[in-house]
Amino acid sequence: MTLPEFGVKRPVTTAMMFVALAIISLVGLRYLAIDLFPQIEPPAISVITSYPGATAQDVESKVTRHIENELAIINNLDEIRSVSKENLSIVTAKFNWSANLDEAANDIRDQIEFAKSKLPDDAADPVIFKFNTSMYPVAVYGVSAREHWEGLYHVVDKRIAEVLKRVPGVGAVSIIGGLERQINVTLDRDKLEAYRTSPEEIEQVLAAENVTVPAGSLKVGRSEYTLRVPGEYTTAAEVSGTVIKRIGGNTVYLGDVAKVEDAFKDEDLLVTADGEKALIFFVQKRSGTNTVQVVQDVEAKLRSDILPSLPGDVKVTQLQSQADFIVRSIFNLRDSAVLGAILVVLITFLFLRDPWSSVVVAVTIPVSMLSALLFMYLFGYTINIMSLFALAMAAGMVVDNAVVVLENVTRLREGGRRASEAASHGAREVALAVAASTLTTIVIFVPLFFLRGIVGILFNQLGAVITITLSTSLFTALTLTPMMCSKFFKRQIYIPRTFVAKKLFAVGERFLTATENMYYHVVGWALANKAKVVLLAVLSAALALIAASRVGTEFFPEEDAGMVRVTLELPV
């Protein structure tokens, strides 16, 4: 039994099959993440090493060079770049796009162990950092306060950041600016000399005293208790009372040689929001989550739970949100795709001039689109510019197969065959033709599957979505379309009866007749002037090549995100 015969003879099964496909696809649509572009993970890993108090030259010679030498032997390495500046070394290893970054990170970790023995003793352990596009902040907020400025950092840290971290999809909340609490110890040089002690000795004592020590366990009957001795500092008085040394039976405390105060870290960053002194916090999402949904959940949490509990003078302002730009871009493209699908249906009705025939063709569009959405959900794709662009492109292609089948069924029906016979035979006659037509379109997008690098990440989804959409449209044209034709075409050929329908039918008839006459004359002229036609074709191709050489190239077209950023670099 061929597919058209199955569709005609098993109408209920065919209908239920496509209804089930639609329901499952709509359920999957609810869980599709929305993002601007597909997730891009650059094939680069950075090694960051802190070397406090060192100049850029010292960092380069004592840290950067040793790390570079160890990383140079890693497999699939494309290039190494490094930045050496005061107190900090950043070495970035860039790999081929085909490399496995997890394996590369393990190789880097192994090589760093060899490099550690060559680094200065006072340099911090190297940190491996792998960048991902999900690390970009999805939202940036400014927080200001006129009366509670000194305690604002604590408010944001404990009453805003800690709460937002529990929102589903939020990966991290980072705070910049403000006054962060710190116990400052200011040493008195004269007193240090009088008590014959040094800053290094005080540093060792503070490090040894500021610890919480496990003390084993204690069994009482059937109960067992874990013991620990808390020794970490909580107040400035505890720090001031730390014993530094004993001289001749006298105890020297830290307060005897230094000024200890509960204050704040030095401000090395100034932040303003809406013209007021402020601090800002960034919200980062987890990898693979819905950017728009995360921002909406964060906004809802702020409005419902956080803002009502803050002091009255604390003002929270959203400074930037990826969700706004994504929603504008995605929804504009979505509206364009929907409008394109509607225009396809109207054009189909204009040519077919039969409402039931237009319905048969129009059903192909949502069925094929929903199958693409289900495919995107199963393979972990997101609704982004590339996937929606693919759907917009496919909206005009998916009806081609249904139109061909419908036209042939209509021809047989007008020839006197029964509706079911015309639907089955008509679809079977053109099955090979529509299959060949669809496959020749699909093979155009097959090379997109073999692209590598960032271009492959962007265009793999486009090729996959168009391929699955066109494949579904072919299956629909050979099963659902003949089934609907067998049901809708049981009546006589459509004849307009109302005044409006007659006018539309007449206008369509005149338009189609004029189009056919024009095509007849154009083809006749072309056949009579073969040399001129060939010359025009060659001339058009030459002009196209000349124009192509003058067209500029760029990776992405210019976009307006509705934001202006100014960067000012002052003299050293």
Coordinates of C-alpha atoms in Angstrom, one line a residue:
M1 CA 0.0 0.0 0.0
T2 CA 1.5 3.3 -1.0
L3 CA 1.3 6.4 1.2
P4 CA -1.5 8.1 -0.8
E5 CA -3.6 4.9 -0.6
F6 CA -2.9 4.6 3.1
G7 CA -4.0 8.2 3.6
V8 CA -7.2 7.8 1.6
K9 CA -8.2 4.3 3.0
R10 CA -7.2 5.1 6.6
P11 CA -8.5 8.7 7.1
V12 CA -9.0 8.4 10.9
T13 CA -5.6 6.9 11.4
T14 CA -4.0 9.6 9.2
A15 CA -5.9 12.4 11.0
M16 CA -5.0 11.1 14.5
M17 CA -1.4 10.7 13.5
F18 CA -1.1 14.4 12.6
V19 CA -3.2 15.5 15.5
A20 CA -0.9 13.6 17.9
L21 CA 2.1 15.3 16.1
A22 CA 0.6 18.7 16.6
I23 CA -0.2 18.1 20.3
I24 CA 3.3 16.7 21.1
S25 CA 4.9 19.6 19.2
L26 CA 2.9 22.2 21.1
V27 CA 3.9 20.6 24.4
G28 CA 7.5 20.7 23.4
L29 CA 7.1 24.4 22.3
R30 CA 6.5 25.3 25.9
Y31 CA 9.9 24.0 26.9
L32 CA 11.9 25.5 24.1
A33 CA 14.4 28.1 25.3
I34 CA 14.4 31.6 23.7
D35 CA 17.7 33.2 22.9
L36 CA 19.2 35.6 20.4
F37 CA 21.6 33.2 18.8
P38 CA 22.5 29.5 19.2
Q39 CA 24.8 28.9 22.2
I40 CA 28.4 29.6 21.1
E41 CA 31.3 28.2 23.0
P42 CA 34.6 29.7 21.7
P43 CA 37.4 27.1 21.5
A44 CA 39.6 29.0 23.9
I45 CA 40.7 28.4 27.5
S46 CA 42.5 31.0 29.6
V47 CA 44.9 30.5 32.5
I48 CA 44.8 33.4 34.9
T49 CA 47.5 33.8 37.5
S50 CA 47.7 36.5 40.2
Y51 CA 51.2 37.8 41.2
P52 CA 50.6 40.6 43.8
G53 CA 53.0 43.5 43.8
A54 CA 54.8 42.5 40.6
T55 CA 55.4 44.8 37.6
A56 CA 54.3 43.9 34.1
Q57 CA 57.9 42.9 33.2
D58 CA 58.2 40.6 36.3
V59 CA 54.8 39.0 35.5
E60 CA 55.9 38.4 31.9
S61 CA 59.3 36.9 32.7
K62 CA 58.5 34.9 35.9
V63 CA 54.9 33.7 35.2
T64 CA 53.7 34.2 31.6
R65 CA 56.7 32.6 29.9
H66 CA 56.7 29.5 32.0
I67 CA 53.0 28.9 31.5
E68 CA 53.3 29.5 27.7
N69 CA 56.1 27.0 27.4
E70 CA 54.1 24.3 29.1
L71 CA 50.9 24.9 27.1
A72 CA 52.7 25.0 23.8
I73 CA 52.8 21.1 23.5
I74 CA 49.1 20.5 23.9
N75 CA 47.3 18.8 21.1
N76 CA 45.0 20.6 18.7
L77 CA 46.4 24.0 19.8
D78 CA 45.9 26.7 17.2
E79 CA 47.7 29.7 18.9
I80 CA 48.6 31.1 22.3
R81 CA 48.0 34.7 23.3
S82 CA 49.1 36.3 26.6
V83 CA 48.6 39.5 28.5
S84 CA 51.0 40.5 31.2
K85 CA 50.2 43.5 33.4
E86 CA 50.7 44.6 37.0
N87 CA 49.8 41.8 39.4
L88 CA 48.1 39.6 36.7
S89 CA 49.0 37.2 33.9
I90 CA 46.4 36.0 31.4
V91 CA 47.5 33.2 29.0
T92 CA 44.8 32.2 26.4
A93 CA 45.1 28.9 24.5
K94 CA 43.0 28.9 21.3
F95 CA 42.2 25.5 19.9
N96 CA 40.8 24.2 16.6
W97 CA 37.0 24.3 16.5
S98 CA 36.9 20.5 16.2
A99 CA 38.8 20.1 19.5
N100 CA 37.1 18.7 22.6
L101 CA 37.4 21.5 25.2
D102 CA 36.8 19.2 28.1
E103 CA 39.9 17.1 27.1
A104 CA 41.8 20.3 26.4
A105 CA 41.0 21.6 29.8
N106 CA 42.3 18.4 31.4
D107 CA 45.5 18.6 29.3
I108 CA 46.0 22.3 30.4
R109 CA 45.4 21.3 34.0
D110 CA 48.1 18.6 33.8
Q111 CA 50.6 21.0 32.2
I112 CA 49.9 23.7 34.8
E113 CA 51.1 21.3 37.5
F114 CA 54.5 21.2 35.8
A115 CA 54.5 25.0 35.6
K116 CA 53.7 25.5 39.3
S117 CA 57.2 24.5 40.4
K118 CA 58.7 27.3 38.2
L119 CA 56.4 30.1 39.4
P120 CA 57.4 32.5 42.3
D121 CA 56.4 31.4 45.8
D122 CA 54.2 34.4 46.3
A123 CA 52.3 33.9 43.1
A124 CA 48.8 32.5 43.4
D125 CA 47.8 29.2 41.9
P126 CA 46.8 29.5 38.2
V127 CA 43.1 29.4 37.6
I128 CA 41.6 27.8 34.4
F129 CA 38.8 29.8 32.9
K130 CA 36.6 28.5 30.0
F131 CA 34.4 31.2 28.5
N132 CA 30.9 30.5 27.4
T133 CA 28.2 32.9 25.9
S134 CA 26.0 32.0 28.9
M135 CA 28.4 34.0 31.1
Y136 CA 27.2 37.2 29.6
P137 CA 25.0 39.0 32.1
V138 CA 21.3 38.6 31.1
A139 CA 20.4 41.6 33.2
V140 CA 22.2 44.5 35.0
Y141 CA 20.7 46.4 37.8
G142 CA 21.8 49.6 39.6
V143 CA 21.1 50.1 43.4
S144 CA 21.4 53.5 45.1
A145 CA 20.5 54.8 48.6
R146 CA 20.8 58.2 50.1
E147 CA 20.7 57.2 53.8
H148 CA 21.9 53.6 53.9
W149 CA 24.9 53.9 51.6
E150 CA 27.4 52.4 54.0
G151 CA 25.3 49.3 54.5
L152 CA 24.1 49.1 50.9
Y153 CA 26.6 46.4 49.9
H154 CA 25.4 44.2 52.7
V155 CA 21.8 44.8 51.8
V156 CA 22.4 43.9 48.1
D157 CA 24.6 40.8 49.0
K158 CA 22.3 39.3 51.7
R159 CA 18.8 40.5 50.8
I160 CA 18.9 40.7 47.0
A161 CA 21.8 38.5 45.6
E162 CA 21.2 35.6 47.9
V163 CA 17.5 35.5 47.1
L164 CA 18.0 35.8 43.3
K165 CA 20.5 33.0 43.3
R166 CA 17.6 30.7 44.2
V167 CA 15.5 31.7 41.2
P168 CA 15.4 28.8 38.7
G169 CA 17.8 29.3 35.8
V170 CA 20.0 31.9 37.6
G171 CA 23.6 30.8 37.6
A172 CA 25.3 33.6 39.5
V173 CA 24.8 37.2 40.8
S174 CA 27.9 39.4 40.9
I175 CA 28.2 42.7 42.7
I176 CA 30.5 45.6 41.6
G177 CA 31.0 48.8 43.5
G178 CA 29.8 49.9 47.0
L179 CA 31.4 49.7 50.4
E180 CA 32.3 46.1 51.3
R181 CA 33.0 45.4 54.9
Q182 CA 36.6 44.8 55.9
I183 CA 38.6 44.8 59.1
N184 CA 41.6 47.1 58.4
V185 CA 44.9 46.7 60.3
T186 CA 47.2 49.7 60.1
L187 CA 50.6 48.9 61.5
D188 CA 52.7 51.5 63.4
R189 CA 56.3 51.3 62.3
D190 CA 57.7 52.7 65.5
K191 CA 55.9 50.3 67.7
L192 CA 56.9 47.4 65.5
E193 CA 60.5 48.3 66.0
A194 CA 60.0 48.8 69.8
Y195 CA 58.5 45.4 70.2
R196 CA 61.0 43.8 67.7
T197 CA 58.4 42.3 65.4
S198 CA 57.8 42.5 61.7
P199 CA 54.8 42.7 59.3
E200 CA 55.6 39.2 58.1
E201 CA 55.4 37.8 61.6
I202 CA 52.0 39.5 62.2
E203 CA 50.7 38.1 58.9
Q204 CA 51.7 34.5 59.9
V205 CA 50.1 34.9 63.4
L206 CA 46.8 36.2 61.9
A207 CA 46.7 33.4 59.3
A208 CA 47.3 30.8 62.0
E209 CA 44.7 32.2 64.4
N210 CA 41.9 32.8 61.9
V211 CA 40.9 29.2 61.5
T212 CA 38.1 26.9 62.7
V213 CA 39.6 23.6 63.8
P214 CA 37.8 20.2 63.7
A215 CA 38.0 18.5 67.2
G216 CA 36.7 15.0 66.4
S217 CA 33.5 13.6 67.8
L218 CA 31.9 12.9 71.2
K219 CA 29.6 9.9 71.9
V220 CA 26.9 10.3 74.5
G221 CA 24.8 7.1 74.7
R222 CA 23.4 6.5 71.3
S223 CA 24.1 10.0 70.1
E224 CA 27.3 11.2 68.4
Y225 CA 28.3 14.8 68.2
T226 CA 30.8 16.4 65.8
L227 CA 33.0 18.9 67.6
R228 CA 34.8 21.9 66.2
V229 CA 36.7 24.8 67.7
P230 CA 35.5 28.0 66.1
G231 CA 38.4 30.4 65.7
E232 CA 37.6 32.7 62.8
Y233 CA 37.4 36.4 63.5
T234 CA 34.1 38.2 63.5
T235 CA 34.8 41.5 65.1
A236 CA 37.6 44.1 65.1
A237 CA 38.0 43.5 68.9
E238 CA 38.8 39.9 68.4
V239 CA 41.5 40.8 65.8
S240 CA 42.9 43.5 68.0
G241 CA 43.1 41.0 70.9
T242 CA 45.3 38.6 68.9
V243 CA 48.5 37.7 70.8
I244 CA 51.5 38.5 68.7
K245 CA 54.3 37.5 71.0
R246 CA 55.5 37.5 74.6
I247 CA 58.5 39.5 75.7
G248 CA 59.9 39.0 79.3
G249 CA 56.6 37.7 80.6
N250 CA 54.6 40.5 78.9
T251 CA 52.1 39.7 76.2
V252 CA 52.1 41.8 73.1
Y253 CA 48.7 42.1 71.4
L254 CA 48.0 43.2 67.8
G255 CA 46.3 46.3 69.2
D256 CA 49.6 47.4 70.8
V257 CA 51.4 47.7 67.5
A258 CA 48.5 48.5 65.1
K259 CA 45.3 50.3 64.7
V260 CA 42.4 47.9 64.1
E261 CA 39.1 49.2 62.9
D262 CA 35.9 47.7 61.4
A263 CA 35.7 49.6 58.1
F264 CA 35.5 49.0 54.4
K265 CA 37.7 48.0 51.5
D266 CA 39.3 50.8 49.6
E267 CA 37.1 52.0 46.8
D268 CA 38.9 51.4 43.5
L269 CA 35.7 51.7 41.4
L270 CA 33.1 54.4 41.1
V271 CA 29.6 53.5 39.9
T272 CA 26.7 55.8 39.3
A273 CA 23.1 55.0 38.2
D274 CA 20.7 57.7 37.0
G275 CA 23.2 60.3 38.2
E276 CA 23.4 58.9 41.8
K277 CA 26.2 57.1 43.5
A278 CA 25.4 53.4 43.3
L279 CA 26.5 49.9 43.0
I280 CA 25.5 47.4 40.3
F281 CA 24.8 43.7 40.3
F282 CA 24.9 41.3 37.3
V283 CA 22.6 38.4 36.8
Q284 CA 24.0 35.4 34.9
K285 CA 22.0 32.5 33.7
R286 CA 22.8 28.8 33.7
S287 CA 23.9 27.3 30.4
G288 CA 21.0 26.1 28.2
T289 CA 18.3 27.9 30.1
N290 CA 15.7 30.4 28.6
T291 CA 17.2 33.9 28.7
V292 CA 13.8 35.6 28.5
Q293 CA 12.2 33.3 31.1
V294 CA 15.1 33.9 33.5
V295 CA 14.9 37.7 33.3
Q296 CA 11.1 37.5 33.7
D297 CA 11.4 35.3 36.8
V298 CA 14.1 37.7 38.2
E299 CA 11.8 40.7 37.6
A300 CA 8.9 38.9 39.3
K301 CA 11.0 38.0 42.3
L302 CA 12.2 41.5 42.7
R303 CA 8.7 43.0 42.6
S304 CA 7.0 40.4 44.8
D305 CA 9.5 39.5 47.5
I306 CA 12.6 41.7 47.4
L307 CA 11.7 45.3 46.8
P308 CA 8.9 45.5 49.5
S309 CA 11.4 44.3 52.1
L310 CA 14.1 46.9 51.4
P311 CA 14.6 50.2 53.2
G312 CA 12.6 53.0 51.8
D313 CA 15.5 55.0 50.3
V314 CA 16.9 52.0 48.4
K315 CA 16.2 52.3 44.7
V316 CA 16.7 49.4 42.3
T317 CA 16.9 50.3 38.6
Q318 CA 17.3 47.9 35.6
L319 CA 20.1 49.3 33.5
Q320 CA 20.3 46.6 30.9
S321 CA 18.4 43.5 29.9
Q322 CA 19.1 41.0 27.1
A323 CA 15.5 39.9 27.3
D324 CA 14.1 43.1 25.9
F325 CA 16.3 43.0 22.7
I326 CA 15.7 39.3 22.3
V327 CA 12.0 39.7 22.6
R328 CA 11.9 42.5 20.1
S329 CA 14.1 40.7 17.6
I330 CA 12.4 37.3 17.9
F331 CA 8.9 38.6 18.0
N332 CA 9.5 40.8 14.9
L333 CA 10.8 37.8 13.1
R334 CA 8.0 35.6 14.3
D335 CA 5.4 38.2 13.1
S336 CA 7.2 38.3 9.7
A337 CA 7.0 34.5 9.5
V338 CA 3.3 34.4 10.4
L339 CA 2.6 37.2 7.9
G340 CA 4.5 35.3 5.2
A341 CA 2.4 32.2 5.9
I342 CA -0.8 34.2 5.6
L343 CA 0.3 35.7 2.3
V344 CA 1.1 32.2 1.0
V345 CA -2.4 31.1 1.8
L346 CA -3.9 34.2 0.1
I347 CA -1.8 33.7 -3.0
T348 CA -2.8 30.0 -3.1
F349 CA -6.5 31.1 -2.9
L350 CA -6.0 33.6 -5.6
F351 CA -4.7 31.0 -8.0
L352 CA -6.9 28.1 -7.0
R353 CA -10.1 30.2 -6.4
D354 CA -11.5 27.5 -4.3
P355 CA -11.8 27.9 -0.5
W356 CA -11.7 24.2 0.2
S357 CA -8.6 23.7 -1.9
S358 CA -7.0 26.6 -0.1
V359 CA -7.7 24.9 3.2
V360 CA -6.1 21.7 2.1
V361 CA -2.9 23.6 1.1
A362 CA -3.0 25.9 4.2
V363 CA -3.0 22.9 6.6
T364 CA 0.4 21.9 5.3
I365 CA 2.0 25.0 6.8
P366 CA 1.2 24.6 10.5
V367 CA 1.8 20.8 10.3
S368 CA 5.3 21.2 8.9
M369 CA 6.2 24.0 11.2
L370 CA 5.1 22.1 14.3
S371 CA 7.2 19.1 13.3
A372 CA 10.2 21.4 13.1
L373 CA 9.5 22.7 16.6
L374 CA 9.3 19.1 17.9
F375 CA 12.6 18.4 16.2
M376 CA 14.2 21.5 17.8
Y377 CA 13.0 20.4 21.3
L378 CA 14.3 16.8 20.9
F379 CA 17.7 18.0 19.7
G380 CA 18.1 20.8 22.3
Y381 CA 17.9 23.7 19.9
T382 CA 16.6 27.1 21.0
I383 CA 14.2 29.5 19.4
N384 CA 16.6 32.1 18.0
I385 CA 17.1 34.2 15.0
M386 CA 18.6 31.4 12.9
S387 CA 15.9 28.8 13.7
L388 CA 13.1 31.4 13.1
F389 CA 14.7 32.5 9.9
A390 CA 14.7 28.9 8.7
L391 CA 11.0 28.6 9.5
A392 CA 10.3 31.9 7.7
M393 CA 12.1 30.6 4.6
A394 CA 10.4 27.2 4.8
A395 CA 6.9 28.8 5.1
G396 CA 6.8 29.4 1.3
M397 CA 8.4 26.1 0.4
V398 CA 6.2 23.6 2.3
V399 CA 3.1 24.3 0.2
D400 CA 4.7 23.4 -3.1
N401 CA 4.2 19.7 -2.7
A402 CA 0.6 20.1 -1.6
V403 CA -0.2 22.4 -4.5
V404 CA 1.2 19.9 -7.1
V405 CA -0.7 17.0 -5.6
L406 CA -3.9 19.1 -5.3
E407 CA -3.7 20.3 -8.9
N408 CA -3.4 16.7 -10.2
V409 CA -6.2 15.5 -8.0
T410 CA -8.4 18.4 -9.2
R411 CA -7.6 17.5 -12.9
L412 CA -8.7 13.9 -12.3
R413 CA -11.8 15.0 -10.4
E414 CA -12.7 17.3 -13.3
G415 CA -12.2 14.3 -15.6
G416 CA -15.1 12.5 -13.9
R417 CA -13.3 10.2 -11.4
R418 CA -14.7 9.7 -7.9
A419 CA -13.1 11.8 -5.1
S420 CA -11.3 8.9 -3.4
E421 CA -10.1 7.5 -6.6
A422 CA -8.9 10.9 -7.9
A423 CA -7.1 11.6 -4.6
S424 CA -5.3 8.3 -4.5
H425 CA -4.3 8.1 -8.1
G426 CA -3.6 11.8 -8.4
A427 CA -1.1 11.8 -5.5
R428 CA 0.5 8.6 -6.7
E429 CA 1.1 9.9 -10.2
V430 CA 3.1 12.9 -9.0
A431 CA 4.7 11.3 -5.9
L432 CA 8.0 10.7 -7.6
A433 CA 8.0 14.3 -9.0
V434 CA 7.3 16.0 -5.7
A435 CA 9.9 13.7 -3.9
A436 CA 12.5 14.7 -6.5
S437 CA 11.6 18.4 -6.2
T438 CA 11.8 18.3 -2.4
L439 CA 15.1 16.4 -2.3
T440 CA 16.8 18.8 -4.7
T441 CA 15.9 21.6 -2.4
I442 CA 17.0 19.7 0.7
V443 CA 20.4 18.8 -0.8
I444 CA 21.2 22.6 -1.0
F445 CA 21.2 22.8 2.8
V446 CA 23.0 19.5 3.4
P447 CA 26.5 21.1 3.2
L448 CA 25.5 23.3 6.1
F449 CA 25.7 20.2 8.4
F450 CA 29.5 20.0 7.6
L451 CA 30.4 23.5 8.4
R452 CA 32.7 24.0 11.4
G453 CA 33.6 26.9 13.7
I454 CA 31.3 29.7 14.6
V455 CA 29.7 29.6 11.1
G456 CA 28.8 26.0 11.7
I457 CA 27.2 26.7 15.1
L458 CA 25.1 29.4 13.5
F459 CA 24.0 27.6 10.3
N460 CA 23.7 24.0 11.4
Q461 CA 20.3 24.8 13.0
L462 CA 19.2 26.6 9.8
G463 CA 20.0 23.6 7.7
A464 CA 18.5 21.1 10.1
V465 CA 15.2 23.0 10.6
I466 CA 14.6 23.5 6.8
T467 CA 15.5 19.9 6.1
I468 CA 13.0 18.5 8.7
T469 CA 10.3 21.0 7.6
L470 CA 10.5 20.1 4.0
S471 CA 10.7 16.4 4.7
T472 CA 7.5 16.7 6.8
S473 CA 5.8 18.7 4.0
L474 CA 6.6 15.8 1.6
F475 CA 5.1 13.2 3.9
T476 CA 2.1 15.5 4.5
A477 CA 1.5 16.0 0.8
L478 CA 1.5 12.2 0.2
T479 CA -0.8 11.3 3.1
L480 CA -2.8 14.1 4.6
T481 CA -3.4 16.1 1.4
P482 CA -4.9 13.2 -0.6
M483 CA -7.0 12.2 2.5
M484 CA -8.4 15.7 2.8
C485 CA -9.0 15.8 -1.0
S486 CA -11.0 12.6 -0.8
K487 CA -13.2 14.2 1.9
F488 CA -13.6 17.7 0.6
F489 CA -13.9 16.9 -3.1
K490 CA -16.9 14.6 -2.8
R491 CA -19.2 17.5 -3.9
Q492 CA -19.2 19.0 -7.3
I493 CA -16.5 21.4 -8.5
Y494 CA -16.7 24.7 -6.7
I495 CA -19.0 27.3 -8.3
P496 CA -19.2 30.8 -6.8
R497 CA -22.8 31.8 -5.9
T498 CA -22.6 35.0 -3.9
F499 CA -22.0 38.4 -5.5
V500 CA -18.6 38.9 -3.7
A501 CA -17.5 35.4 -4.6
K502 CA -18.5 35.9 -8.3
K503 CA -16.5 39.2 -8.4
L504 CA -13.4 37.6 -6.8
F505 CA -13.7 34.7 -9.2
A506 CA -14.0 37.0 -12.2
V507 CA -11.0 39.1 -11.1
G508 CA -8.9 36.0 -10.5
E509 CA -9.9 34.6 -13.9
R510 CA -8.9 37.8 -15.7
F511 CA -5.6 37.9 -13.8
L512 CA -4.8 34.3 -14.6
T513 CA -5.8 34.7 -18.3
A514 CA -3.6 37.8 -18.6
T515 CA -0.7 36.0 -17.0
E516 CA -1.0 33.0 -19.3
N517 CA -1.2 35.3 -22.4
M518 CA 1.9 37.2 -21.3
Y519 CA 3.8 34.0 -20.6
Y520 CA 2.7 32.7 -24.1
H521 CA 4.1 35.8 -25.8
V522 CA 7.3 35.8 -23.8
V523 CA 8.0 32.1 -24.5
G524 CA 7.2 32.7 -28.2
W525 CA 9.6 35.6 -28.5
A526 CA 12.3 33.6 -26.6
L527 CA 12.0 30.6 -29.0
A528 CA 12.1 32.9 -32.0
N529 CA 15.2 34.8 -30.7
K530 CA 17.4 32.2 -29.2
A531 CA 20.7 34.1 -29.7
K532 CA 19.3 37.2 -28.1
V533 CA 18.1 35.2 -25.1
V534 CA 21.5 33.6 -24.6
L535 CA 23.3 36.9 -25.0
L536 CA 21.0 38.5 -22.4
A537 CA 21.7 35.6 -20.0
V538 CA 25.4 35.9 -20.4
L539 CA 25.2 39.7 -20.0
S540 CA 23.1 39.4 -16.8
A541 CA 25.6 36.9 -15.3
A542 CA 28.6 39.2 -16.2
L543 CA 26.8 42.2 -14.6
A544 CA 26.0 40.1 -11.5
L545 CA 29.7 39.1 -11.1
I546 CA 30.8 42.7 -11.4
A547 CA 28.2 43.8 -8.8
A548 CA 29.3 41.0 -6.5
S549 CA 32.9 42.2 -6.5
R550 CA 31.8 45.6 -5.3
V551 CA 29.6 44.3 -2.5
G552 CA 31.2 44.7 0.9
T553 CA 31.5 41.8 3.4
E554 CA 31.0 41.6 7.2
F555 CA 30.3 38.8 9.7
F556 CA 27.0 40.3 11.0
P557 CA 25.0 43.2 9.7
E558 CA 24.8 46.3 11.8
E559 CA 22.2 46.2 14.6
D560 CA 20.7 48.7 16.9
A561 CA 20.3 47.4 20.4
G562 CA 18.9 50.7 21.7
M563 CA 22.0 51.3 23.9
V564 CA 25.1 53.6 23.7
R565 CA 28.3 52.6 25.4
V566 CA 31.2 55.1 25.8
T567 CA 34.7 53.9 26.7
L568 CA 37.4 56.5 27.7
E569 CA 41.0 55.5 28.2
L570 CA 43.1 58.0 30.2
P571 CA 46.9 58.4 30.1
V572 CA 48.9 56.0 32.3

